XYZ file of N, CA, C and O in Angstrom:
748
model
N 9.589 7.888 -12.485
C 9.727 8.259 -11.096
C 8.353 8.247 -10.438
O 7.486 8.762 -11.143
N 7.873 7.704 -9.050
C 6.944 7.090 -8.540
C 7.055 8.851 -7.886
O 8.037 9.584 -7.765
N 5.397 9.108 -7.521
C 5.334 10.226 -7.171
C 3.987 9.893 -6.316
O 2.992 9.248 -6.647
N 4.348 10.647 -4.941
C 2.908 10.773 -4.025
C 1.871 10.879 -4.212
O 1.815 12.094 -4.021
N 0.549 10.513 -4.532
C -0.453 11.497 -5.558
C -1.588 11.519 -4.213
O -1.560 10.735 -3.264
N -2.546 12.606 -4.417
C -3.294 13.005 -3.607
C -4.323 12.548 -3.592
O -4.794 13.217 -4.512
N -5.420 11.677 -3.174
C -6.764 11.184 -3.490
C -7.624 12.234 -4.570
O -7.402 13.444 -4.546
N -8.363 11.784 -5.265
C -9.196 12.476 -6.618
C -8.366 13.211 -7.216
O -8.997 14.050 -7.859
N -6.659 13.400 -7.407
C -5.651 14.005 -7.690
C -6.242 14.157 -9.920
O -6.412 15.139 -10.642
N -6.356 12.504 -10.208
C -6.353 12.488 -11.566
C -7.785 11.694 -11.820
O -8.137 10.987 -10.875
N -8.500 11.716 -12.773
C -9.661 11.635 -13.407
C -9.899 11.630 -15.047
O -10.635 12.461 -15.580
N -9.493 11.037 -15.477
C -9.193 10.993 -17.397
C -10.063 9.809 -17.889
O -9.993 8.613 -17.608
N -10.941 10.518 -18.742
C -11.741 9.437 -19.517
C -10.418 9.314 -21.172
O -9.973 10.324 -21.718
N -10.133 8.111 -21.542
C -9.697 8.051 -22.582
C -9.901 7.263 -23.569
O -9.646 6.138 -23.138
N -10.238 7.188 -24.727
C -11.020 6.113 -25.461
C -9.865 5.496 -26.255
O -9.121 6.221 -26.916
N -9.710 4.235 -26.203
C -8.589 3.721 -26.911
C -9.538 2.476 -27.861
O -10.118 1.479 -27.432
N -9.402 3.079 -29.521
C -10.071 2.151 -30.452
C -9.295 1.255 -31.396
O -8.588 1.652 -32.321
N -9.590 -0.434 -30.928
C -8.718 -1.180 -31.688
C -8.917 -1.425 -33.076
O -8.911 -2.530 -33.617
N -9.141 -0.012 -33.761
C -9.612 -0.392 -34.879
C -10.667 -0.912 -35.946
O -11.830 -0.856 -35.546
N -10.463 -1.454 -37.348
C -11.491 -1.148 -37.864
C -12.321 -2.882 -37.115
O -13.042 -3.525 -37.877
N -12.176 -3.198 -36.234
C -13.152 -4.493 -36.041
C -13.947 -3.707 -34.825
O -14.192 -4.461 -33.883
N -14.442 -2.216 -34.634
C -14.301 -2.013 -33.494
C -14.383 -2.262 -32.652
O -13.474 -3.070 -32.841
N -14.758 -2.499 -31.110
C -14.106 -2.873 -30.310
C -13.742 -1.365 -29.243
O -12.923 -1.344 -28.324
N -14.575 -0.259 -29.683
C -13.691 0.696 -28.806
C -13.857 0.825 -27.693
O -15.058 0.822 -27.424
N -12.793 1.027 -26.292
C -12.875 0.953 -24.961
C -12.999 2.546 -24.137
O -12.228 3.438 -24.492
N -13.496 2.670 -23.599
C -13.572 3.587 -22.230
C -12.822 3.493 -21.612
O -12.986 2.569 -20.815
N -11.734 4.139 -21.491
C -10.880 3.463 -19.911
C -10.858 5.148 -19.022
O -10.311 6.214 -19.305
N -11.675 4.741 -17.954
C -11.794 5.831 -16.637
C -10.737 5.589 -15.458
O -10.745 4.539 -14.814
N -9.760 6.700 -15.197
C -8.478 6.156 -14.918
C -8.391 6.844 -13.450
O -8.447 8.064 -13.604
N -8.265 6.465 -11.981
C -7.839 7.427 -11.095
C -7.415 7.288 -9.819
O -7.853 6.563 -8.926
N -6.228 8.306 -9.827
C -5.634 8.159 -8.632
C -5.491 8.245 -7.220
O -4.782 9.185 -6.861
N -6.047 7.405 -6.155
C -6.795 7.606 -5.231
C -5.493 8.153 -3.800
O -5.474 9.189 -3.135
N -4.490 6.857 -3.773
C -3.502 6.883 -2.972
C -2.308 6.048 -3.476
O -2.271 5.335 -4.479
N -1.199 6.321 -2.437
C -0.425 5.515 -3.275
C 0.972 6.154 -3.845
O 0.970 7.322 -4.233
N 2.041 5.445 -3.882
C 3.292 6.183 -4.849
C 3.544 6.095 -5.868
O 4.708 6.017 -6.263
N 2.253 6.076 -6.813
C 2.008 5.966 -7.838
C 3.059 6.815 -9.020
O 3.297 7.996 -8.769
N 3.630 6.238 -10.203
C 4.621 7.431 -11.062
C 3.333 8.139 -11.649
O 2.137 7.883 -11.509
N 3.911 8.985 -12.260
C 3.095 9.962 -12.924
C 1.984 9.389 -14.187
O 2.051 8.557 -15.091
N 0.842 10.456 -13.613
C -0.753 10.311 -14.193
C -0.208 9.909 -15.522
O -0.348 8.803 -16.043
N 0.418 10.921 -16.003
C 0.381 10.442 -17.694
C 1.134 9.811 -18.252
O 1.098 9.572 -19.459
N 2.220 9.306 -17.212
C 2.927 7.643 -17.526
C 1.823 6.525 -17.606
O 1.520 5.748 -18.511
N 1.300 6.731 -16.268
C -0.095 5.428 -15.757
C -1.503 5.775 -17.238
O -2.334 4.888 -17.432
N -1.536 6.592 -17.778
C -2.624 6.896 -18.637
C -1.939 6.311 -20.396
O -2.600 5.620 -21.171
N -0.803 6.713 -20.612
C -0.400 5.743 -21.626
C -0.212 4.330 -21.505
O -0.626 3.550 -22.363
N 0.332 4.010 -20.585
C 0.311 2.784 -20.174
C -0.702 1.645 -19.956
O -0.469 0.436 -19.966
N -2.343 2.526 -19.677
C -3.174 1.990 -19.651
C -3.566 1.778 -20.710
O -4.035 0.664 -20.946
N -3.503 2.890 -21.840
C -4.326 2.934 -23.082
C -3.629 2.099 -23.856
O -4.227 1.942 -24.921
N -2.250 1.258 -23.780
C -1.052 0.274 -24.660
C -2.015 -0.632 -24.018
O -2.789 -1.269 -24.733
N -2.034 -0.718 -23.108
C -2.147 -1.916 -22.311
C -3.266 -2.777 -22.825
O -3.153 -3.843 -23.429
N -4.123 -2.281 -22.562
C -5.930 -2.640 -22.612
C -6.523 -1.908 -23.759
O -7.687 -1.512 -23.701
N -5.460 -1.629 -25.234
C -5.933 -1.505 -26.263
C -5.808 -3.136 -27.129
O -6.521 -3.775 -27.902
N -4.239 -3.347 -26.357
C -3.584 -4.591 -26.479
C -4.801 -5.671 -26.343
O -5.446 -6.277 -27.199
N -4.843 -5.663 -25.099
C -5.999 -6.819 -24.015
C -7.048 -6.918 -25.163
O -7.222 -7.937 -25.830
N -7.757 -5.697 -25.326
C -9.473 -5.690 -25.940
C -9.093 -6.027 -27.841
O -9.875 -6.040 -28.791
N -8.317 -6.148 -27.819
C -8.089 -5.662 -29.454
C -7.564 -7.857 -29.649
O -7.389 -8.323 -30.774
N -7.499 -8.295 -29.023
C -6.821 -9.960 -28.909
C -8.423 -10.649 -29.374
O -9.633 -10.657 -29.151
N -7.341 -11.168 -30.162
C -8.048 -12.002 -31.484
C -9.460 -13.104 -30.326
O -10.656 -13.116 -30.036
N -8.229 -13.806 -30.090
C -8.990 -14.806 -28.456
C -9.732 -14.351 -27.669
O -10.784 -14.815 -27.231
N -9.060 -13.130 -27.384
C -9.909 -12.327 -25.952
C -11.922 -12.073 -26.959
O -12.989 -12.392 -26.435
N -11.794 -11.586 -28.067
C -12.810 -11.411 -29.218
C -13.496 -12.375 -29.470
O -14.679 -12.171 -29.201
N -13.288 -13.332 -29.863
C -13.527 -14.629 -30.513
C -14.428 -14.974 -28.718
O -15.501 -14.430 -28.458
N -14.049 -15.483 -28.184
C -14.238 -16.059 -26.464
C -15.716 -15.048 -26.371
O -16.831 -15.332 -26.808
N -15.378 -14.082 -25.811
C -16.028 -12.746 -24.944
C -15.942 -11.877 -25.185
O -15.067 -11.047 -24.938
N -17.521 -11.799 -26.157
C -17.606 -10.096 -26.827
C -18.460 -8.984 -26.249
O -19.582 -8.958 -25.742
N -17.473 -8.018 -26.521
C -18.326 -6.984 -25.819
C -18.788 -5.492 -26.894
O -18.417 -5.195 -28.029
N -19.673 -4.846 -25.999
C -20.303 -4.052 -26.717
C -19.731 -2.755 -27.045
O -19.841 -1.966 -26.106
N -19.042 -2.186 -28.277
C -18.047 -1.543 -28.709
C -18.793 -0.133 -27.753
O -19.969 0.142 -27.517
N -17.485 0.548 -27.370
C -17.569 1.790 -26.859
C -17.909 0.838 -25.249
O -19.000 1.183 -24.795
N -17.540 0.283 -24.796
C -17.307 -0.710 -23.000
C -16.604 0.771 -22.369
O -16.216 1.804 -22.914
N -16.638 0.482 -21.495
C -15.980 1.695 -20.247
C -15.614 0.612 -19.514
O -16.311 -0.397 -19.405
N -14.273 0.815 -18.875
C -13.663 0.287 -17.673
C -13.058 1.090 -16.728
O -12.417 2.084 -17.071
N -13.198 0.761 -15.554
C -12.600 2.051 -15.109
C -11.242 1.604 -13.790
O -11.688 0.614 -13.210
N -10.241 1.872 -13.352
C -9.172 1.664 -13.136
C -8.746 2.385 -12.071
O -8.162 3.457 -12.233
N -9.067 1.718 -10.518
C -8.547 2.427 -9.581
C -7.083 2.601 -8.897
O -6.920 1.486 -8.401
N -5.874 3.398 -8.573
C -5.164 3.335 -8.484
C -4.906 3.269 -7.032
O -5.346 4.382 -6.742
N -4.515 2.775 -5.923
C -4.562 2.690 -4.929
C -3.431 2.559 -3.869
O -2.312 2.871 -4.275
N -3.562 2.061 -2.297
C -2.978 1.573 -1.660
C -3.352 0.227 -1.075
O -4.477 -0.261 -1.184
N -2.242 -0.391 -0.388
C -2.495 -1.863 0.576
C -3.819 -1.395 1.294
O -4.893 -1.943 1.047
N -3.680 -0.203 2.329
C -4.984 -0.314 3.023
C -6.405 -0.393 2.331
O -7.324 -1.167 2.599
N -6.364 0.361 1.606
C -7.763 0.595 0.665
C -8.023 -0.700 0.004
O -9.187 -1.100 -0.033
N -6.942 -1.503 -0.598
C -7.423 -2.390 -1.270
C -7.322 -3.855 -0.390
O -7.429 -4.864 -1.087
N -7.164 -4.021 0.790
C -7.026 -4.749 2.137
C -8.791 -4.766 2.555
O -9.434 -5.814 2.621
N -9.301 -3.569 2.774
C -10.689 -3.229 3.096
C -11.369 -4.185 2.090
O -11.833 -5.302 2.320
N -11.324 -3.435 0.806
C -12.102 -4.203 -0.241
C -12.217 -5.443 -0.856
O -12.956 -5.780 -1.781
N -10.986 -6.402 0.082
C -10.404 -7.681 -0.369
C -11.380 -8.425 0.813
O -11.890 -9.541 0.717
N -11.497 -7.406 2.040
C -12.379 -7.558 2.999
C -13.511 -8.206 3.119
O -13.941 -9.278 3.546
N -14.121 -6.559 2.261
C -15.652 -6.715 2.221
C -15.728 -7.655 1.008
O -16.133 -8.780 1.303
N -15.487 -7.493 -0.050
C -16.040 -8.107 -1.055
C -15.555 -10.399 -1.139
O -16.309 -11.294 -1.522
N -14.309 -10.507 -0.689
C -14.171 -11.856 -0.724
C -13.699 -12.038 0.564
O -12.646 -12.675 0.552
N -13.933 -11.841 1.258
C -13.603 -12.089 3.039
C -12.609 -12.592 3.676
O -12.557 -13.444 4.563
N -11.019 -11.373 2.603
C -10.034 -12.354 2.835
C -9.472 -10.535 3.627
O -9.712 -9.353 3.382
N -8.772 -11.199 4.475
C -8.181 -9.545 5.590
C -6.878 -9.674 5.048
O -5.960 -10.056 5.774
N -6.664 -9.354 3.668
C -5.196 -9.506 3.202
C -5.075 -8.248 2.251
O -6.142 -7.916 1.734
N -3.753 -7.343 1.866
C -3.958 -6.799 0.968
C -3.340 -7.811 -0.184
O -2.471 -8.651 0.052
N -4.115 -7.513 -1.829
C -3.731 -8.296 -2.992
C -3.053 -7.080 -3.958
O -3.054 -5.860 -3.797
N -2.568 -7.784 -4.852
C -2.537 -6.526 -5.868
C -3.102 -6.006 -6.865
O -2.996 -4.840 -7.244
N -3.979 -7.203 -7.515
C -5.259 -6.311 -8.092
C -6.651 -6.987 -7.625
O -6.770 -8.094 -7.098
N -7.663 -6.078 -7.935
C -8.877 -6.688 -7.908
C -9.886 -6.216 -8.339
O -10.261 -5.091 -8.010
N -10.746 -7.228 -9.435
C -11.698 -6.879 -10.415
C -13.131 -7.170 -9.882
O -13.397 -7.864 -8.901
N -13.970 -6.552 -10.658
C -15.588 -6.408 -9.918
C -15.930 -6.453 -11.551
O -16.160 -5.519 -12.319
N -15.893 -7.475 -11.722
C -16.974 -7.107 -12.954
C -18.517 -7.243 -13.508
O -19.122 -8.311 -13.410
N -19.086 -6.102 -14.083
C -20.366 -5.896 -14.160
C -21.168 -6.839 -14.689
O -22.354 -6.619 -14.442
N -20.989 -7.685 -15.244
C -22.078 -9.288 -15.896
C -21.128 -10.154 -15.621
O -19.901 -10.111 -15.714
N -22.149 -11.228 -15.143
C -21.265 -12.800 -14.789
C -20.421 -13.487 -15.864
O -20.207 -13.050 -16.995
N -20.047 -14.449 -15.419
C -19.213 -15.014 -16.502
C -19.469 -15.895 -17.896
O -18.782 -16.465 -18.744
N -21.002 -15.633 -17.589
C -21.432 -16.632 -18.592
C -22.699 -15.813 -19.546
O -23.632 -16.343 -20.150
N -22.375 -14.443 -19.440
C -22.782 -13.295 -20.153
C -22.612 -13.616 -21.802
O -21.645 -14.341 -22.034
N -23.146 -13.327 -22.619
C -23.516 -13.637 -23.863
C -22.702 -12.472 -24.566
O -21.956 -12.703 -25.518
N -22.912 -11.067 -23.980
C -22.326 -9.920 -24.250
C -22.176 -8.824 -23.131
O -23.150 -8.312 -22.579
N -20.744 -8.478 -22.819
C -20.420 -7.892 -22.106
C -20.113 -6.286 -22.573
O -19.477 -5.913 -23.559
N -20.737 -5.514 -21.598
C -20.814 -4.028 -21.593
C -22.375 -3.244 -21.691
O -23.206 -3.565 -22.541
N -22.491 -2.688 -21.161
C -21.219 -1.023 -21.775
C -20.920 -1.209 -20.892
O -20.401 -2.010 -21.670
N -20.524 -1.418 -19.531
C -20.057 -1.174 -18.687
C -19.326 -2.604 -17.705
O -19.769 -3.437 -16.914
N -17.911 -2.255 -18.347
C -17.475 -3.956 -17.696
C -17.126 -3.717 -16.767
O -18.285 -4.064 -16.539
N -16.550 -3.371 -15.582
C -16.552 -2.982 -14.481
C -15.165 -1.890 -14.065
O -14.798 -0.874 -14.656
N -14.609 -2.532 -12.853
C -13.643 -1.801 -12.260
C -12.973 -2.426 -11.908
O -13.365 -3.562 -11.642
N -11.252 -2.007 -11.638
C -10.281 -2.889 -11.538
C -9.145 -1.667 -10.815
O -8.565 -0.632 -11.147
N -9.288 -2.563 -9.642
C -7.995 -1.962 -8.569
C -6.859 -2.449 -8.201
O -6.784 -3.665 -8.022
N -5.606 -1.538 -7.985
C -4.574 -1.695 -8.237
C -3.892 -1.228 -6.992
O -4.090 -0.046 -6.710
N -2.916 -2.116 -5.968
C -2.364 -2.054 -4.792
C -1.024 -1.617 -4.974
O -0.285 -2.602 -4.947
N -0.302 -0.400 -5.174
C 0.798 0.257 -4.866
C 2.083 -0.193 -4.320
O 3.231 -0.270 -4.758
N 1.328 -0.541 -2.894
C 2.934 -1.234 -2.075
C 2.617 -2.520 -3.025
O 2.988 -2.497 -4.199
N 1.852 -3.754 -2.434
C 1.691 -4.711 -3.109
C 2.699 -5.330 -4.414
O 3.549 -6.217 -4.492
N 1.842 -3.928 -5.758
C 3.208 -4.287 -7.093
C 4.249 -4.565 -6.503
O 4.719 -5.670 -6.230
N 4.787 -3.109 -6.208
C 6.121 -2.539 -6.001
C 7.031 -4.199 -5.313
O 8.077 -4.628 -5.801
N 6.530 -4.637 -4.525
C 7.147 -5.425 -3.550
C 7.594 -6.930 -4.290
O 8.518 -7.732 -4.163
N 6.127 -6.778 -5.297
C 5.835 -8.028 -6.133
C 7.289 -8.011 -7.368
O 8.241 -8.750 -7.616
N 6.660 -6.505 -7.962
C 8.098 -6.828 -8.933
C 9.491 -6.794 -8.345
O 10.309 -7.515 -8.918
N 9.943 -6.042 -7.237
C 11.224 -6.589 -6.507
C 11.487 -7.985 -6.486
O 12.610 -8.345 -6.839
N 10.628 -8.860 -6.124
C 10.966 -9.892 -5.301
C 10.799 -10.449 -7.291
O 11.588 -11.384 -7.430
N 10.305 -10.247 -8.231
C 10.742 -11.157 -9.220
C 11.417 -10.163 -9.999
O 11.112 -10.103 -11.190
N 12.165 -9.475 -9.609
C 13.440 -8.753 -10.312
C 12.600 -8.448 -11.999
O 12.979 -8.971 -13.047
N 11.635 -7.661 -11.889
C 11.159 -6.982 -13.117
C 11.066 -5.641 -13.076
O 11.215 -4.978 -12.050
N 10.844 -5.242 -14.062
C 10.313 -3.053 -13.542
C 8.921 -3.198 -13.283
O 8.241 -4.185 -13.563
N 8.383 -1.710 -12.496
C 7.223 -1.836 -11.983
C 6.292 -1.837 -12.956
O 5.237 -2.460 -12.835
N 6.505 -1.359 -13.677
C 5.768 -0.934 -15.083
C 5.214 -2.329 -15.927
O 4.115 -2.542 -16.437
N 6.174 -2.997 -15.869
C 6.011 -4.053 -16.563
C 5.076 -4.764 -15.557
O 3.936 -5.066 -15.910
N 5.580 -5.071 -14.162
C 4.196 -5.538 -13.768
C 2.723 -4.983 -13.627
O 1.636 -5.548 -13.746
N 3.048 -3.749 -13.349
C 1.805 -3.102 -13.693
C 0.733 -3.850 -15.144
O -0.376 -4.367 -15.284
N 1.718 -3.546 -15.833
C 0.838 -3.752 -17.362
C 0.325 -5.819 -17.239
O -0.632 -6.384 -17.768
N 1.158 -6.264 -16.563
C 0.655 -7.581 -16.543
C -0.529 -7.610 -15.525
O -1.172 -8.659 -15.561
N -0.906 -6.770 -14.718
C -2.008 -7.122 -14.143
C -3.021 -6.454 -14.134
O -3.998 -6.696 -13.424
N -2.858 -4.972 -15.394
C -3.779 -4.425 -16.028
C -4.836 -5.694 -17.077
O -6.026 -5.864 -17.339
N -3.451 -6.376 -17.413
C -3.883 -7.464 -18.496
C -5.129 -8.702 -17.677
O -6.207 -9.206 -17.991
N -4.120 -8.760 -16.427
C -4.718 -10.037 -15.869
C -6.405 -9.342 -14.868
O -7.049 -9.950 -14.014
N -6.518 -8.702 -15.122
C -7.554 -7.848 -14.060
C -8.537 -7.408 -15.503
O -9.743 -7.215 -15.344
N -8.068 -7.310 -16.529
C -9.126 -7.158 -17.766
C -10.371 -8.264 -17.444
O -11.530 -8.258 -17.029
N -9.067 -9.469 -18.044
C -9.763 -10.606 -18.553
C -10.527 -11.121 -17.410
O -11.587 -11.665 -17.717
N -10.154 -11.061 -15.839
C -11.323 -11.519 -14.735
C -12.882 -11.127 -15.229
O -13.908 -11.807 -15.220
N -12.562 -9.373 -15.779
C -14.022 -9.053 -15.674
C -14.748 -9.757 -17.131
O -15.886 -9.449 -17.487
N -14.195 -10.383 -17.609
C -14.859 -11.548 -18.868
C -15.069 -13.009 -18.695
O -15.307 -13.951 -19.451
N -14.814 -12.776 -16.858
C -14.894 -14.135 -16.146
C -13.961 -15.037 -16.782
O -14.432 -15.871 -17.556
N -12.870 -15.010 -16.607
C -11.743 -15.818 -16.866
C -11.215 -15.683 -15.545
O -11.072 -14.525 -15.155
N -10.778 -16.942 -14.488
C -10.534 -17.052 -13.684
C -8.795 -18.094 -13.407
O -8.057 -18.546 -14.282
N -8.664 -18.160 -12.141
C -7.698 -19.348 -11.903
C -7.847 -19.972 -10.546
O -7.064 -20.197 -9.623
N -9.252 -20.191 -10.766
C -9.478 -21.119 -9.381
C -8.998 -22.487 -9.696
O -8.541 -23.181 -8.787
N -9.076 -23.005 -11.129
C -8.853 -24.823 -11.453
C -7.355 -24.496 -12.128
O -6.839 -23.422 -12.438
N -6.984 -25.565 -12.203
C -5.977 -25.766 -13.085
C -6.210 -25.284 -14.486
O -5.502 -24.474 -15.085
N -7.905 -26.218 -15.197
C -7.730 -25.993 -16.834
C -7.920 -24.588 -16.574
O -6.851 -24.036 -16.834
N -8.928 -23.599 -16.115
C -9.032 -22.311 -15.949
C -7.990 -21.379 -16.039
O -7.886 -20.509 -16.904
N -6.817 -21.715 -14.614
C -5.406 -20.948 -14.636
C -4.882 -21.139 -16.350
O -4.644 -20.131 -17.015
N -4.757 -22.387 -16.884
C -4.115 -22.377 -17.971
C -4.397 -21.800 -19.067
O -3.548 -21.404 -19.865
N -5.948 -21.673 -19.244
C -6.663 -20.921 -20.188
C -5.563 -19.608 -20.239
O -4.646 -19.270 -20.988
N -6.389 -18.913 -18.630
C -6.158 -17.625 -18.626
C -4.630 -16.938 -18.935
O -4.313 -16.015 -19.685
N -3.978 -17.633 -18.201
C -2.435 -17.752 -18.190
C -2.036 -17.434 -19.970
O -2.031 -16.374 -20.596
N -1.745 -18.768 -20.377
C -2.413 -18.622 -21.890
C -2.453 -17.342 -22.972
O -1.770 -17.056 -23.955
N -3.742 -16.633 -22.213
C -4.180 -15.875 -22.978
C -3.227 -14.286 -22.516
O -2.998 -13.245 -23.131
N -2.888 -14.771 -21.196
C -1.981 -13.434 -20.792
C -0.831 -13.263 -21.390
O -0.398 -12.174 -21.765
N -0.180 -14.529 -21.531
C 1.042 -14.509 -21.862
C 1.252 -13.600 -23.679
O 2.031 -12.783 -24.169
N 0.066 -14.359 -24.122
C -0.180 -14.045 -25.304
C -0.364 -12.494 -25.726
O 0.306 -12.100 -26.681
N -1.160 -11.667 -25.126
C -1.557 -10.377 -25.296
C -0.095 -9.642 -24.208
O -0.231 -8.421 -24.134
N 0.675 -9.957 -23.731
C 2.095 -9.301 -23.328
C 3.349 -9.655 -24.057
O 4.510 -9.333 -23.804
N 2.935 -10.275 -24.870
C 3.956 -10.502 -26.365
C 3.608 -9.836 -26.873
O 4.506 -9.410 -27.599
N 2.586 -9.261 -27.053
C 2.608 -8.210 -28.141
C 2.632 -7.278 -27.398
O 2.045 -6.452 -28.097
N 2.867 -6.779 -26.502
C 3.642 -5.956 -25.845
C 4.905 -6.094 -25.712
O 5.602 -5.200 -25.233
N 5.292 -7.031 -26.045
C 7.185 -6.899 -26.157
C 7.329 -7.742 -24.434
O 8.443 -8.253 -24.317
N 6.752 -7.869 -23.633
C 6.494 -8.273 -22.369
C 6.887 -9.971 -22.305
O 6.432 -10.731 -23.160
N 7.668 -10.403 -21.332
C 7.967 -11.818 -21.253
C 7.253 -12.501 -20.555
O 6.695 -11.843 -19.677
N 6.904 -14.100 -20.568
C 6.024 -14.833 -20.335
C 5.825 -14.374 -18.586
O 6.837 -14.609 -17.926
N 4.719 -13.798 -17.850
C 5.293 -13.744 -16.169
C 4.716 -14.936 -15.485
O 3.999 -14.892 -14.485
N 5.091 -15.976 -16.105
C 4.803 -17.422 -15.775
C 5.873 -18.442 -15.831
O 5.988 -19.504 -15.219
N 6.697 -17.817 -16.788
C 8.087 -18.014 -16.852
C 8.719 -18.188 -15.964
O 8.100 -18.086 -14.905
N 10.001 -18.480 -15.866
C 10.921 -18.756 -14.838
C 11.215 -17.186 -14.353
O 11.211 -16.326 -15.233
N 11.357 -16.967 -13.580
C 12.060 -15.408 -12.838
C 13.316 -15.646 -12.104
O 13.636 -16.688 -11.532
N 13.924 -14.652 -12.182
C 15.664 -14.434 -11.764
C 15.037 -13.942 -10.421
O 14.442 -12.864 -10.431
N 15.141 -14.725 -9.167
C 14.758 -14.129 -8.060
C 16.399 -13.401 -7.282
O 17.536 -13.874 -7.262
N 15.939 -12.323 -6.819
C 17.459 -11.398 -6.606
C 17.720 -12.269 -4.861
O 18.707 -11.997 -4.177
């Protein structure tokens, strides 16, 4: 159940470690605006999510980063993230996510600090309606897809989209998650 949340409402550092290759992540989690469901739905969800993402064989192998990384995860609205779609790529649109990440793409080693990654409320919501999924599930696909930007994986080209695509599809299988490149049942 999606619940009103109050700006600086939630604030949770949580360390999610993929184990013995470590690899362990920071994830700084918080809820700014928005009808966001509940903190500690959105806080497990993050820690499945982007234990998933950081813990991928590919994602490792590609773009390594420096165990104990912090990311941090803003939860938002259209307006807020409309502004910042603004200022930062000079588009007057709201999107549904958007990553800032702390070293370029051609970084040797990424962290401690890979950046931040914001998340548009109405935006999802509207997104997974219109491809007949739960919100959740899209959520977690663009937790996934908003990781890998900040490791400079992009989809400005074709080979690029396919890489990335690729690698998404891949790390939401092991989430039990279906290809969201796939065909969709539009309602």
């Amino acid at each position: 159940m999606k619940t009103q949340n109050t700006p600086s409402e939630w604030a949770h550092v949580m360390t999610a470690n993929s184990g013995s290759d470590g690899g362990g992540l920071i994830v700084d989690c918080r809820i700014e605006a928005g009808a966001w469901p509940d903190h500690l739905a959105l806080e497990a969800l993050a820690e499945k999510t982007l234990l998933s993402a950081s813990s991928n064989a590919s994602l490792r192998a590609a773009k390594r980063y420096v165990d104990g990384s912090e990311v941090s995860l803003l939860f938002t609205d259209d307006a807020t993230i409309k502004a910042l779609n603004g200022q930062h790529r000079a588009k007057q649109t709201a999107t549904n996510v958007l990553s800032f990440p702390q070293k370029g793409p051609d970084a040797e080693c990424f962290g401690p600090y890979l950046g931040d990654i914001v998340f548009a409320e109405e935006t999802i919501s509207r997104e997974a309606a219109l491809e007949n999924k739960p919100f959740m599930h899209h959520v977690q696909h663009l937790m996934v897809h908003g990781f890998l930007h900040l490791f400079g994986y992009d989809h400005i080209d074709d080979d690029d989209a396919d890489e990335m695509e690729g690698l998404e599809t891949t790390i939401l299988q092991t989430l039990g998650l279906a290809d969201p490149y796939g065909d969709t049942v539009k309602p």
